[in-house]
Each structure stands twice: as C-alpha cells, then as structure tokens.
Coordinates of N, CA and C in Angstrom, one line a residue:
M11 N 81.5 133.2 87.6 CA 82.2 132.0 88.2 C 82.6 131.1 87.0
S12 N 83.5 130.2 87.2 CA 84.0 129.4 86.2 C 83.0 128.3 85.7
D13 N 83.3 127.8 84.5 CA 82.4 126.8 84.0 C 82.5 125.5 84.7
K14 N 83.6 125.3 85.4 CA 83.8 124.1 86.2 C 83.2 124.2 87.6
T15 N 82.7 125.3 88.0 CA 82.1 125.5 89.3 C 80.7 125.1 89.3
V16 N 80.3 124.2 90.1 CA 79.0 123.6 90.2 C 78.4 123.7 91.6
S17 N 77.1 123.6 91.6 CA 76.4 123.6 92.9 C 76.6 122.2 93.6
L18 N 76.3 122.1 94.8 CA 76.4 120.9 95.5 C 75.5 119.9 94.9
F19 N 74.3 120.3 94.6 CA 73.3 119.4 93.9 C 73.9 118.8 92.6
K20 N 74.5 119.7 91.8 CA 75.0 119.2 90.5 C 76.2 118.3 90.8
A21 N 77.0 118.6 91.8 CA 78.2 117.7 92.1 C 77.7 116.3 92.5
I22 N 76.6 116.3 93.3 CA 76.1 115.0 93.7 C 75.6 114.2 92.5
E23 N 75.0 114.9 91.6 CA 74.5 114.3 90.3 C 75.7 113.7 89.5
L24 N 76.8 114.5 89.4 CA 78.0 114.1 88.7 C 78.7 112.9 89.3
R25 N 78.7 113.0 90.7 CA 79.2 111.9 91.4 C 78.5 110.6 91.2
Q26 N 77.1 110.7 91.2 CA 76.3 109.5 91.0 C 76.5 108.9 89.5
Q27 N 76.6 109.8 88.6 CA 76.9 109.4 87.2 C 78.2 108.7 87.1
A28 N 79.2 109.2 87.7 CA 80.6 108.6 87.7 C 80.5 107.3 88.3
K29 N 79.9 107.1 89.5 CA 79.8 105.9 90.2 C 79.1 104.8 89.3
A30 N 78.0 105.2 88.6 CA 77.2 104.3 87.8 C 78.1 103.9 86.6
A31 N 79.0 104.7 86.2 CA 79.9 104.4 85.0 C 81.1 103.7 85.5
G32 N 81.3 103.4 86.8 CA 82.4 102.7 87.3 C 83.7 103.5 87.4
K33 N 83.5 104.9 87.4 CA 84.6 105.8 87.5 C 84.9 106.1 88.9
K34 N 86.2 106.3 89.2 CA 86.7 106.7 90.6 C 86.7 108.2 90.7
V35 N 86.0 108.7 91.8 CA 86.0 110.1 92.0 C 86.9 110.5 93.2
V36 N 87.8 111.4 92.9 CA 88.8 111.9 93.9 C 88.3 113.3 94.4
F37 N 88.4 113.5 95.7 CA 88.0 114.7 96.3 C 89.1 115.3 97.1
T38 N 89.3 116.6 97.0 CA 90.2 117.3 98.0 C 89.5 118.7 98.2
N39 N 90.1 119.4 99.2 CA 89.5 120.7 99.5 C 90.7 121.6 99.9
G40 N 90.4 122.9 99.8 CA 91.3 123.9 100.2 C 90.9 125.3 99.9
V41 N 91.8 126.2 100.2 CA 91.6 127.6 100.0 C 92.2 128.0 98.6
F42 N 93.3 127.5 98.3 CA 94.0 127.7 97.0 C 94.1 129.2 96.7
D43 N 94.6 130.0 97.7 CA 94.8 131.4 97.5 C 96.2 131.7 97.0
I44 N 96.3 132.5 96.0 CA 97.6 132.7 95.2 C 98.1 131.3 94.8
L45 N 97.5 130.8 93.7 CA 97.8 129.5 93.2 C 99.3 129.4 92.8
H46 N 100.0 128.4 93.3 CA 101.4 128.3 93.0 C 101.8 126.8 92.6
R47 N 103.0 126.6 92.3 CA 103.5 125.3 91.9 C 103.1 124.2 92.8
G48 N 103.2 124.4 94.1 CA 102.8 123.4 95.1 C 101.4 122.9 94.9
H49 N 100.5 123.9 94.7 CA 99.1 123.6 94.5 C 98.9 122.7 93.2
V50 N 99.6 123.2 92.2 CA 99.4 122.5 90.9 C 99.9 121.1 90.9
E51 N 101.1 120.9 91.5 CA 101.6 119.5 91.6 C 100.8 118.6 92.5
Y52 N 100.2 119.2 93.6 CA 99.4 118.4 94.5 C 98.1 118.0 93.7
L53 N 97.5 118.9 93.0 CA 96.2 118.6 92.3 C 96.5 117.7 91.1
Q54 N 97.6 117.8 90.5 CA 97.9 116.8 89.4 C 98.1 115.4 90.0
K55 N 98.7 115.3 91.2 CA 98.9 114.0 91.8 C 97.5 113.4 92.3
A56 N 96.7 114.3 92.8 CA 95.3 113.9 93.2 C 94.5 113.3 92.0
R57 N 94.6 114.0 90.9 CA 93.8 113.7 89.7 C 94.3 112.3 89.1
E58 N 95.6 112.0 89.2 CA 96.1 110.8 88.7 C 95.6 109.6 89.5
L59 N 95.0 109.8 90.7 CA 94.5 108.7 91.5 C 93.1 108.2 91.0
G60 N 92.4 109.0 90.2 CA 91.1 108.6 89.8 C 90.7 109.1 88.4
D61 N 89.4 109.1 88.1 CA 88.9 109.5 86.8 C 88.3 110.9 86.8
L62 N 88.0 111.4 88.0 CA 87.4 112.7 88.2 C 87.9 113.4 89.4
L63 N 88.3 114.6 89.4 CA 88.7 115.4 90.5 C 87.8 116.5 90.9
I64 N 87.2 116.4 92.0 CA 86.3 117.4 92.5 C 87.0 118.2 93.7
I65 N 87.0 119.5 93.6 CA 87.6 120.3 94.6 C 86.5 121.0 95.4
G66 N 86.6 120.9 96.7 CA 85.8 121.7 97.6 C 86.6 123.0 97.9
L67 N 86.1 124.1 97.5 CA 86.8 125.4 97.6 C 86.2 126.2 98.7
N68 N 87.0 126.6 99.7 CA 86.5 127.4 100.8 C 86.0 128.8 100.3
S69 N 84.8 129.2 100.7 CA 84.2 130.5 100.3 C 85.1 131.6 101.0
D70 N 84.9 132.8 100.6 CA 85.6 133.9 101.2 C 85.4 134.0 102.7
S71 N 84.1 133.9 103.1 CA 83.8 134.0 104.5 C 84.4 132.8 105.3
S72 N 84.4 131.6 104.8 CA 85.1 130.5 105.4 C 86.6 130.8 105.6
V73 N 87.2 131.3 104.6 CA 88.7 131.6 104.7 C 88.9 132.6 105.7
Q74 N 88.1 133.6 105.8 CA 88.3 134.7 106.8 C 88.2 134.1 108.2
R75 N 87.3 133.2 108.5 CA 87.1 132.6 109.8 C 88.4 131.8 110.1
I76 N 88.9 131.1 109.1 CA 90.0 130.1 109.4 C 91.3 130.8 109.4
K77 N 91.6 131.7 108.5 CA 92.9 132.3 108.3 C 93.0 133.8 108.7
G78 N 91.9 134.4 109.1 CA 91.9 135.8 109.6 C 91.4 136.8 108.5
P79 N 91.1 138.0 109.0 CA 90.5 139.0 108.2 C 91.3 139.5 106.9
Q80 N 92.6 139.2 106.9 CA 93.4 139.6 105.8 C 93.3 138.7 104.6
R81 N 92.7 137.5 104.8 CA 92.6 136.5 103.8 C 91.2 136.3 103.4
P82 N 90.9 135.8 102.3 CA 91.8 135.4 101.2 C 92.3 136.7 100.5
L83 N 93.4 136.6 99.8 CA 93.9 137.7 99.0 C 93.2 137.7 97.7
C84 N 92.8 136.6 97.2 CA 92.0 136.5 95.9 C 90.6 136.0 96.3
S85 N 89.6 136.6 95.7 CA 88.2 136.3 95.9 C 87.9 134.8 95.5
Q86 N 86.8 134.3 96.1 CA 86.4 133.0 95.7 C 86.2 132.8 94.2
E87 N 85.6 133.8 93.6 CA 85.4 133.8 92.1 C 86.7 133.7 91.4
D88 N 87.7 134.6 91.8 CA 89.0 134.5 91.2 C 89.7 133.2 91.4
R89 N 89.6 132.7 92.6 CA 90.3 131.4 92.9 C 89.7 130.3 92.1
A90 N 88.3 130.3 91.9 CA 87.6 129.3 91.2 C 88.0 129.3 89.7
I91 N 88.1 130.5 89.2 CA 88.5 130.7 87.7 C 89.9 130.2 87.5
V92 N 90.8 130.5 88.4 CA 92.2 130.1 88.2 C 92.3 128.6 88.3
L93 N 91.6 128.0 89.3 CA 91.6 126.5 89.4 C 91.0 125.8 88.2
S94 N 90.0 126.5 87.7 CA 89.3 125.8 86.5 C 90.1 125.8 85.3
A95 N 91.2 126.6 85.2 CA 92.1 126.6 84.1 C 93.0 125.4 84.1
L96 N 93.1 124.7 85.2 CA 93.9 123.5 85.3 C 93.2 122.3 84.7
S97 N 93.9 121.6 83.8 CA 93.3 120.5 83.1 C 93.0 119.3 84.1
C98 N 93.7 119.3 85.2 CA 93.5 118.2 86.2 C 92.3 118.4 87.0
V99 N 91.7 119.6 87.0 CA 90.5 119.9 87.8 C 89.2 119.7 87.0
D100 N 88.3 118.8 87.5 CA 87.1 118.6 86.7 C 85.9 119.4 87.2
H101 N 85.8 119.5 88.5 CA 84.7 120.3 89.1 C 85.1 121.0 90.4
I102 N 84.5 122.1 90.7 CA 84.7 122.9 91.9 C 83.4 123.2 92.6
V103 N 83.4 122.9 93.9 CA 82.2 123.2 94.7 C 82.6 124.2 95.8
L104 N 81.9 125.3 95.9 CA 82.2 126.2 97.0 C 81.5 125.8 98.2
F105 N 82.1 126.0 99.4 CA 81.4 125.7 100.6 C 81.7 126.7 101.7
D106 N 80.7 127.0 102.5 CA 80.8 128.1 103.5 C 81.2 127.7 104.9
E107 N 81.2 126.4 105.1 CA 81.5 125.9 106.4 C 83.0 125.9 106.6
D108 N 83.5 125.8 107.9 CA 84.9 125.8 108.2 C 85.6 124.5 107.7
T109 N 84.8 123.4 107.6 CA 85.4 122.2 107.1 C 84.5 121.6 106.0
P110 N 85.0 120.7 105.1 CA 84.2 120.2 104.1 C 83.4 118.9 104.5
Q111 N 83.2 118.8 105.8 CA 82.5 117.6 106.3 C 81.2 117.3 105.6
K112 N 80.3 118.3 105.5 CA 79.0 118.1 104.9 C 79.1 117.8 103.4
L113 N 80.1 118.4 102.8 CA 80.3 118.2 101.3 C 80.8 116.7 101.1
I114 N 81.7 116.2 102.0 CA 82.2 114.9 101.9 C 81.0 113.9 102.2
E115 N 80.2 114.2 103.2 CA 79.1 113.3 103.5 C 78.1 113.2 102.3
S116 N 78.0 114.3 101.6 CA 77.0 114.4 100.5 C 77.6 113.6 99.2
L117 N 78.9 113.8 99.0 CA 79.5 113.2 97.8 C 80.0 111.8 98.0
V118 N 80.5 111.5 99.2 CA 81.1 110.2 99.5 C 82.0 109.8 98.3
P119 N 83.1 110.5 98.2 CA 84.1 110.2 97.1 C 84.7 108.8 97.3
D120 N 85.3 108.3 96.2 CA 86.0 107.0 96.3 C 87.4 107.2 97.0
I121 N 88.0 108.4 96.7 CA 89.3 108.7 97.2 C 89.3 110.1 97.8
L122 N 89.7 110.2 99.0 CA 89.8 111.5 99.7 C 91.3 111.8 99.8
V123 N 91.7 112.9 99.4 CA 93.1 113.3 99.5 C 93.3 114.6 100.2
K124 N 94.4 114.7 100.9 CA 94.8 115.9 101.6 C 96.4 115.9 101.6
G125 N 97.0 117.0 101.9 CA 98.4 117.1 102.0 C 99.0 116.2 103.1
A126 N 100.2 115.7 102.8 CA 100.8 114.8 103.8 C 101.2 115.4 105.1
D127 N 100.9 116.7 105.2 CA 101.1 117.3 106.5 C 99.9 117.0 107.5
Y128 N 99.0 116.2 106.9 CA 97.9 115.7 107.7 C 98.0 114.2 107.8
S129 N 97.7 113.6 109.0 CA 97.6 112.1 109.0 C 96.2 111.8 108.7
V130 N 96.0 110.5 108.3 CA 94.7 110.0 107.9 C 93.6 110.4 109.0
E131 N 94.0 110.2 110.3 CA 93.1 110.5 111.4 C 92.7 111.9 111.5
Q132 N 93.6 112.8 111.0 CA 93.3 114.3 111.0 C 92.5 114.8 109.8
I133 N 92.3 114.0 108.8 CA 91.6 114.4 107.6 C 90.1 114.4 107.8
V134 N 89.5 115.6 107.7 CA 88.1 115.7 107.8 C 87.4 114.8 106.8
G135 N 86.4 114.0 107.2 CA 85.6 113.2 106.3 C 86.2 111.8 106.1
A136 N 87.4 111.6 106.6 CA 88.1 110.3 106.4 C 87.2 109.1 106.9
D137 N 86.5 109.3 108.0 CA 85.7 108.2 108.6 C 84.5 107.9 107.6
I138 N 83.9 108.9 107.0 CA 82.8 108.6 106.0 C 83.4 107.8 104.8
V139 N 84.5 108.3 104.2 CA 85.0 107.6 103.0 C 85.4 106.2 103.4
L140 N 86.1 106.0 104.5 CA 86.6 104.6 104.8 C 85.4 103.7 105.1
K141 N 84.4 104.2 105.8 CA 83.2 103.4 106.1 C 82.5 103.0 104.9
N142 N 82.6 103.7 103.8 CA 82.0 103.4 102.5 C 82.9 102.7 101.5
G143 N 84.0 102.2 102.0 CA 84.9 101.4 101.2 C 85.9 102.2 100.4
G144 N 86.0 103.5 100.6 CA 86.9 104.3 99.9 C 88.3 104.4 100.5
K145 N 89.2 105.1 99.9 CA 90.5 105.3 100.4 C 90.8 106.8 100.8
V146 N 91.6 106.9 101.8 CA 92.0 108.2 102.2 C 93.5 108.3 102.1
L147 N 94.0 109.2 101.3 CA 95.5 109.2 100.9 C 96.1 110.6 101.1
P148 N 97.0 110.7 102.1 CA 97.8 111.9 102.2 C 98.8 112.0 101.0
I149 N 98.9 113.1 100.4 CA 99.8 113.3 99.2 C 101.0 114.2 99.6
D150 N 102.2 113.8 99.2 CA 103.4 114.6 99.5 C 103.3 116.0 98.9
L151 N 103.7 117.0 99.7 CA 103.6 118.3 99.2 C 105.0 118.7 98.6
T152 N 105.0 119.7 97.8 CA 106.3 120.2 97.2 C 107.0 121.0 98.2
P153 N 108.2 120.6 98.6 CA 108.9 121.3 99.7 C 109.1 122.8 99.3
G154 N 108.9 123.6 100.3 CA 109.2 125.1 100.2 C 108.2 125.8 99.4
K155 N 107.1 125.2 99.0 CA 106.0 125.9 98.2 C 104.7 126.0 99.0
S156 N 104.4 127.2 99.5 CA 103.2 127.4 100.2 C 102.7 128.9 100.0
T157 N 101.5 129.1 100.2 CA 100.9 130.4 100.1 C 101.5 131.3 101.2
S158 N 101.5 130.8 102.4 CA 102.0 131.6 103.5 C 103.5 132.0 103.3
G159 N 104.3 131.1 102.8 CA 105.7 131.3 102.5 C 105.8 132.4 101.4
L160 N 104.9 132.3 100.4 CA 104.9 133.3 99.3 C 104.6 134.7 99.8
I161 N 103.6 134.7 100.7 CA 103.2 136.0 101.2 C 104.3 136.6 102.0
K162 N 105.0 135.8 102.8 CA 106.1 136.3 103.6 C 107.3 136.8 102.7
R163 N 107.5 136.1 101.6 CA 108.6 136.6 100.6 C 108.2 137.9 100.0
I164 N 106.9 138.1 99.7 CA 106.5 139.3 99.0 C 106.6 140.5 100.0
V165 N 106.2 140.3 101.3 CA 106.3 141.3 102.3 C 107.8 141.6 102.5
A166 N 108.6 140.6 102.6 CA 110.0 140.8 102.9 C 110.7 141.6 101.7
A167 N 110.3 141.3 100.5 CA 110.9 141.9 99.3 C 110.4 143.4 99.1
Y168 N 109.2 143.7 99.5 CA 108.7 145.0 99.2 C 108.4 145.8 100.5
G169 N 108.6 145.2 101.6 CA 108.5 145.9 102.9 C 107.0 146.1 103.2
A170 N 106.8 146.2 104.5 CA 105.4 146.3 105.0 C 105.2 147.8 105.4
G171 N 104.3 148.4 104.7 CA 103.9 149.8 105.1 C 102.6 149.7 105.9
E172 N 102.0 150.8 106.1 CA 100.7 150.9 106.9 C 99.7 149.9 106.4
D173 N 99.6 149.9 105.0 CA 98.6 149.0 104.4 C 99.1 147.6 104.2
G174 N 100.2 147.3 104.7 CA 100.7 145.9 104.6 C 101.9 145.8 103.6
I175 N 101.8 146.5 102.5 CA 102.8 146.5 101.5 C 103.0 147.9 101.0
Q176 N 104.2 148.3 100.8 CA 104.5 149.7 100.3 C 104.1 149.7 98.8
K177 N 103.8 150.9 98.4 CA 103.5 151.0 97.0 C 104.7 150.8 96.1
M178 N 104.6 150.0 95.1 CA 105.7 149.8 94.2 C 105.7 150.9 93.1
E179 N 106.8 151.5 92.8 CA 106.9 152.6 91.9 C 107.7 152.2 90.6

C-alpha cells in the first residue's frame, strides 16, 4: 500500500493533531478508478480549501457492491498508490462500507467536499460536519471528464468482445 495510506485509528490521530494545531482538515471520498484529469482537478480544488486533505477510498468489495462486479478496474492498492502520488493528497483511508458515514463520524472534518453533482442535502455525513461547525461544499466537476465516460470511449474505440474488450494487436 502507499505511504500515505493510513488506518482509521491513525487518521483520527492525525485529525486530532491538525485540530490542536489550528489546521483545517478537508475530507472527500470516492472510488477514483482510472484516475483522470477530472479527479486531479477536483482533488486540487478540495486541498486548496484547507491544510490537510484526507481521502476515504472505497475498498474493492465496496466498489463491487456499488458499481457492479466488473468494477473496480484497478485494485484498491493500485488506486491508493496512484492517489498517493498526487501532492494535493495528504492521507488515504480505505473503507469497506457502501458510504463513508462511519469514517466521517470518526474524523469530523472541518470541511467535507463532494462533486457538485450532489446537493449538500445528498452528501453523506453533511449533518455530522454541519452540526460540529464545519462546512459542506460541493465542488464543480470538470465537464466531460468521468471514469464511466472514459470506459465507454475505450470500449467504443476497441470494440467489445466476449471478455469486454477485443485483444489489441
């Protein structure tokens, strides 16, 4: 796993240290399968909102329940390593649940962000963050940049065979 991937226990400790130092902790979550420009710009915007960015990363089993048996395309270890290469990402915490509710309840970040395709009322954990004096901010997404769109373009470009994609020669 990446050096930025930490246990929930360690994330709570880092969160408490940041709070004691007067630093703002930003939290977001997602699958981040096939990392692309939209992800990078979103995470950069999130990090600019505070001093520390913690990402809740869906485990492989969580992704399969949410997105189906074909996903994720990249393993949780691979996704964590790629995310950890981004300078805007400070820490990554894997979670097995379908939502990051328990993670958010444990960390109580100062700022909770999600893509602007969600309203504040739809963002999991918003009630916890707001109740504790934090902010919940939807962030504009980069138009036309999504993993689903990228997968569709790949399949369209290379054709779908029995195994989903024809062998490239």
